[in-house]
Tab-separated table of C-alpha atoms in Angstrom:
chain	number	residue	atom	x	y	z
A	163	UNK	CA	0.000	0.000	0.000
A	164	UNK	CA	2.784	2.408	0.898
A	165	UNK	CA	4.266	2.051	-2.581
A	166	UNK	CA	1.210	3.406	-4.403
A	167	UNK	CA	1.427	6.981	-5.718
A	168	UNK	CA	-1.192	9.284	-4.149
A	169	UNK	CA	-2.956	9.769	-7.491
A	170	UNK	CA	-3.725	6.028	-7.603
A	171	UNK	CA	-5.908	6.324	-4.491
A	172	UNK	CA	-8.606	8.062	-6.540
A	173	UNK	CA	-9.396	4.688	-8.095
A	174	UNK	CA	-10.578	3.149	-4.820
A	175	UNK	CA	-14.250	2.929	-3.882
A	176	UNK	CA	-16.111	1.952	-0.705
A	177	UNK	CA	-16.190	-1.771	-1.542
A	178	UNK	CA	-12.455	-1.765	-2.188
A	179	UNK	CA	-11.723	-0.098	1.131
A	180	UNK	CA	-14.065	-2.402	2.982
A	181	UNK	CA	-12.325	-5.463	1.591
A	182	UNK	CA	-8.797	-4.405	2.560
A	183	UNK	CA	-7.078	-5.987	5.567
A	184	UNK	CA	-6.386	-3.651	8.530
A	185	UNK	CA	-2.634	-4.235	8.217
A	186	UNK	CA	-2.733	-2.739	4.721
A	187	UNK	CA	-3.981	0.546	6.166
A	188	UNK	CA	-0.979	0.666	8.496
A	189	UNK	CA	1.208	1.402	5.479
A	190	UNK	CA	-0.845	4.328	4.220
A	191	UNK	CA	0.739	7.784	4.175
A	192	UNK	CA	-0.766	11.244	4.632
A	193	UNK	CA	-0.700	12.131	0.937
A	194	UNK	CA	-2.376	8.869	0.033
A	195	UNK	CA	-5.207	9.403	2.515
A	196	UNK	CA	-5.751	12.938	1.266
A	197	UNK	CA	-6.278	11.607	-2.262
A	198	UNK	CA	-8.970	9.095	-1.259
A	199	UNK	CA	-12.487	10.077	-2.406
A	200	UNK	CA	-14.915	10.625	0.506
A	201	UNK	CA	-17.182	7.991	-1.044
A	202	UNK	CA	-14.361	5.473	-0.634
A	203	UNK	CA	-13.799	6.443	3.001
A	204	UNK	CA	-17.378	5.379	3.705
A	205	UNK	CA	-16.333	1.747	3.297
A	206	UNK	CA	-13.894	1.733	6.195
A	207	UNK	CA	-14.543	-0.273	9.355
A	208	UNK	CA	-13.338	0.111	12.944
A	209	UNK	CA	-10.289	-2.143	12.675
A	210	UNK	CA	-9.234	-0.510	9.429
A	211	UNK	CA	-9.537	3.007	10.791
A	212	UNK	CA	-7.677	2.046	13.950
A	213	UNK	CA	-4.785	0.721	11.879
A	214	UNK	CA	-4.149	4.044	10.124
A	215	UNK	CA	-0.999	5.830	11.343
A	216	UNK	CA	-1.974	8.934	13.381
A	217	UNK	CA	-0.317	11.277	10.871
A	218	UNK	CA	-2.278	9.723	8.005
A	219	UNK	CA	-5.547	9.947	9.945
A	220	UNK	CA	-4.891	13.595	10.822
A	221	UNK	CA	-4.473	14.363	7.115
A	222	UNK	CA	-8.139	13.634	6.384
A	223	UNK	CA	-10.197	16.555	5.191
A	224	UNK	CA	-13.595	17.645	6.472
A	225	UNK	CA	-15.555	15.782	3.789
A	226	UNK	CA	-13.573	12.613	4.398
A	227	UNK	CA	-14.181	12.674	8.158
A	228	UNK	CA	-17.871	13.337	7.565
A	229	UNK	CA	-17.985	10.310	5.256
A	230	UNK	CA	-16.707	7.941	7.942
A	231	UNK	CA	-19.525	5.742	9.284
A	232	UNK	CA	-19.970	6.033	13.086
A	233	UNK	CA	-19.194	2.313	13.415
A	234	UNK	CA	-15.720	2.989	12.031
A	235	UNK	CA	-15.008	5.620	14.676
A	236	UNK	CA	-15.188	2.864	17.298
A	237	UNK	CA	-11.698	1.917	16.127
A	238	UNK	CA	-10.118	5.305	16.774
A	239	UNK	CA	-7.081	5.400	19.031
A	240	UNK	CA	-5.846	7.931	21.558
A	241	UNK	CA	-2.945	8.809	19.275
A	242	UNK	CA	-5.236	9.390	16.295
A	243	UNK	CA	-7.520	11.764	18.176
A	244	UNK	CA	-4.564	13.678	19.549
A	245	UNK	CA	-3.205	14.141	16.029
A	246	UNK	CA	-6.348	15.757	14.598
A	247	UNK	CA	-6.236	19.510	13.950
A	248	UNK	CA	-8.769	21.315	16.207
A	249	UNK	CA	-10.785	22.542	13.205
A	250	UNK	CA	-11.536	18.925	12.267
A	251	UNK	CA	-13.588	18.477	15.437
A	252	UNK	CA	-16.360	20.625	13.936
A	253	UNK	CA	-17.249	17.681	11.677
A	254	UNK	CA	-18.198	15.378	14.577
A	255	UNK	CA	-21.839	14.874	15.520
A	256	UNK	CA	-23.611	13.071	18.379
A	257	UNK	CA	-23.538	9.643	16.686
A	258	UNK	CA	-19.829	10.011	16.016
A	259	UNK	CA	-19.052	10.926	19.620
A	260	UNK	CA	-21.222	8.099	20.909
A	261	UNK	CA	-19.233	5.604	18.847
A	262	UNK	CA	-15.791	6.684	20.094
A	263	UNK	CA	-14.151	4.328	22.613
A	264	UNK	CA	-13.376	5.896	26.014
A	265	UNK	CA	-9.669	5.125	25.562
A	266	UNK	CA	-9.599	7.349	22.472
A	267	UNK	CA	-11.128	10.318	24.278
A	268	UNK	CA	-8.218	10.242	26.711
A	269	UNK	CA	-6.141	11.723	23.885
A	270	UNK	CA	-8.316	14.787	23.370
A	271	UNK	CA	-6.696	18.184	23.839
A	272	UNK	CA	-8.059	21.481	25.146
A	273	UNK	CA	-8.039	23.200	21.756
A	274	UNK	CA	-9.852	20.253	20.197
A	275	UNK	CA	-12.722	20.016	22.653
A	276	UNK	CA	-13.380	23.730	22.326
A	277	UNK	CA	-14.196	23.169	18.644
A	278	UNK	CA	-16.751	20.392	19.206
A	279	UNK	CA	-20.311	21.533	18.413
A	280	UNK	CA	-22.615	21.417	21.470
A	281	UNK	CA	-24.907	19.083	19.493
A	282	UNK	CA	-22.045	16.576	19.291
A	283	UNK	CA	-21.663	16.567	23.078
A	284	UNK	CA	-25.123	15.049	23.364
A	285	UNK	CA	-23.698	11.722	22.190
A	286	UNK	CA	-21.211	11.280	25.030
A	287	UNK	CA	-21.781	8.597	27.663
A	288	UNK	CA	-20.513	8.276	31.243
A	289	UNK	CA	-17.398	6.224	30.476
A	290	UNK	CA	-16.449	8.530	27.630
A	291	UNK	CA	-16.848	11.683	29.699
A	292	UNK	CA	-14.835	10.158	32.540
A	293	UNK	CA	-11.980	9.397	30.154
A	294	UNK	CA	-11.481	13.020	29.112
A	295	UNK	CA	-8.320	14.615	30.548
A	296	UNK	CA	-9.272	17.149	33.268
A	297	UNK	CA	-7.737	20.026	31.281
A	298	UNK	CA	-9.808	19.151	28.214
A	299	UNK	CA	-12.965	18.753	30.292
A	300	UNK	CA	-12.395	22.135	31.934
A	301	UNK	CA	-12.155	23.766	28.509
A	302	UNK	CA	-15.805	23.032	27.731
A	303	UNK	CA	-18.036	26.045	27.342
A	304	UNK	CA	-21.401	26.511	29.044
A	305	UNK	CA	-23.345	25.488	25.922
A	306	UNK	CA	-21.284	22.318	25.594
A	307	UNK	CA	-21.861	21.376	29.244
A	308	UNK	CA	-25.571	22.040	28.921
A	309	UNK	CA	-25.702	19.756	25.880
A	310	UNK	CA	-24.264	16.784	27.787
A	311	UNK	CA	-26.918	14.183	28.644
A	312	UNK	CA	-27.470	13.950	32.406
A	313	UNK	CA	-26.444	10.279	32.478
A	314	UNK	CA	-22.996	11.247	31.193
A	315	UNK	CA	-22.308	13.121	34.448
A	316	UNK	CA	-22.153	9.757	36.215
A	317	UNK	CA	-18.679	9.342	34.744
A	318	UNK	CA	-17.236	12.595	36.078
A	319	UNK	CA	-14.132	12.310	38.237
A	320	UNK	CA	-13.045	14.474	41.210
A	321	UNK	CA	-10.176	15.770	39.087
A	322	UNK	CA	-12.541	16.840	36.322
A	323	UNK	CA	-14.899	18.593	38.732
A	324	UNK	CA	-12.033	20.397	40.428
A	325	UNK	CA	-10.667	21.629	37.119
A	326	UNK	CA	-13.858	23.438	36.055
A	327	UNK	CA	-13.902	27.237	36.229
A	328	UNK	CA	-16.518	28.390	38.778
A	329	UNK	CA	-18.619	30.099	36.101
A	330	UNK	CA	-19.123	26.725	34.383
A	331	UNK	CA	-21.188	25.491	37.325
A	332	UNK	CA	-24.090	27.642	36.137
A	333	UNK	CA	-24.606	25.093	33.359
A	334	UNK	CA	-25.530	22.291	35.778
A	335	UNK	CA	-29.116	21.217	36.352
A	336	UNK	CA	-30.709	19.074	39.061
A	337	UNK	CA	-30.597	15.939	36.896
A	338	UNK	CA	-26.910	16.532	36.189
A	339	UNK	CA	-25.964	16.773	39.868
A	340	UNK	CA	-28.231	13.849	40.702
A	341	UNK	CA	-26.370	11.655	38.230
A	342	UNK	CA	-22.893	12.472	39.536
A	343	UNK	CA	-21.055	9.914	41.649
A	344	UNK	CA	-20.487	10.930	45.315
A	345	UNK	CA	-16.703	10.750	44.855
A	346	UNK	CA	-16.940	13.433	42.158
A	347	UNK	CA	-18.384	15.863	44.715
A	348	UNK	CA	-15.212	15.430	46.758
A	349	UNK	CA	-13.404	17.474	44.117
A	350	UNK	CA	-15.714	20.484	44.356
A	351	UNK	CA	-14.238	23.777	45.501
A	352	UNK	CA	-15.720	26.662	47.468
A	353	UNK	CA	-15.821	29.037	44.514
A	354	UNK	CA	-17.510	26.393	42.390
A	355	UNK	CA	-20.343	25.508	44.743
A	356	UNK	CA	-21.179	29.177	45.180
A	357	UNK	CA	-21.992	29.338	41.456
A	358	UNK	CA	-24.387	26.364	41.439
A	359	UNK	CA	-27.998	27.463	40.821
A	360	UNK	CA	-30.333	26.581	43.720
A	361	UNK	CA	-32.489	24.676	41.222
A	362	UNK	CA	-29.492	22.414	40.530
A	363	UNK	CA	-28.808	21.872	44.242
A	364	UNK	CA	-32.239	20.230	44.454
A	365	UNK	CA	-30.806	17.166	42.684
A	366	UNK	CA	-28.236	16.344	45.360
A	367	UNK	CA	-28.714	13.168	47.398
A	368	UNK	CA	-27.476	12.097	50.842
A	369	UNK	CA	-24.280	10.353	49.721
A	370	UNK	CA	-23.394	13.231	47.412
A	371	UNK	CA	-23.903	15.856	50.095
A	372	UNK	CA	-21.840	13.805	52.538
A	373	UNK	CA	-18.963	13.694	50.061
A	374	UNK	CA	-18.679	17.480	49.761
A	375	UNK	CA	-15.560	18.921	51.422
A	376	UNK	CA	-16.614	20.811	54.607
A	377	UNK	CA	-15.291	24.096	53.217
A	378	UNK	CA	-17.373	23.720	50.048
A	379	UNK	CA	-20.498	22.829	52.026
A	380	UNK	CA	-19.994	25.845	54.287
A	381	UNK	CA	-19.845	28.108	51.249
A	382	UNK	CA	-23.471	27.397	50.304
A	383	UNK	CA	-25.816	30.343	50.432
A	384	UNK	CA	-29.203	30.414	52.151
A	385	UNK	CA	-31.147	29.793	48.936
A	386	UNK	CA	-28.913	26.864	48.061
A	387	UNK	CA	-29.382	25.233	51.475
A	388	UNK	CA	-33.131	25.801	51.252
A	389	UNK	CA	-33.124	24.057	47.869
A	390	UNK	CA	-31.572	20.872	49.256
A	391	UNK	CA	-34.128	18.050	49.515
A	392	UNK	CA	-34.720	16.950	53.101
A	393	UNK	CA	-33.501	13.440	52.282
A	394	UNK	CA	-30.079	14.853	51.388
A	395	UNK	CA	-29.458	16.009	54.969
A	396	UNK	CA	-29.165	12.384	56.029
A	397	UNK	CA	-25.679	12.453	54.509
A	398	UNK	CA	-24.357	15.404	56.495
A	399	UNK	CA	-21.194	14.747	58.469
């Protein structure tokens, strides 16, 4: 495969690509990938995509990435994601994000996540969200956080929570906080909890409240404490 001139790649179609062994893709170069028609890219599967060298994968254009079937994205690696130019992230949608393996998301960078459309965030699950590096997670904007499905918050880690700028907490709703694991609350800081809307506080349960650092709990305002459900007070320490 590596011996083919880039111009020869224009002859491939989806059936051709789908029939190729994954190890053949490992020999593909950046210029060869760039010459592949988007209609041919549509024939790639997960193992084939995962075999592409990161530099070759990063050379794909917008139309080529859009042509990839979501099932193929399940083969993406951490190194491939990390190699993508930030502008390429604008081509991802919810189905694409939902197909990505958690291990791949661990390679996402701050500048990349900032380019993801909020609508794409809606496809993330708990394991995927939990795999994001804290710095990348903290780079999410309010609209991106609001687009996350509530069940995805179950994957949040203390490190991710602690990395969020306080103003980002305004994006949380009651269902979001209710889905978060108690250990994630252990990472919450004073300045963060002060920014949580009282309506969001209403989603906190006993184990979650009990996991809050004392300093963060003490920073709650009157309206926030009034918004806590009575059942949550069973977790106070």
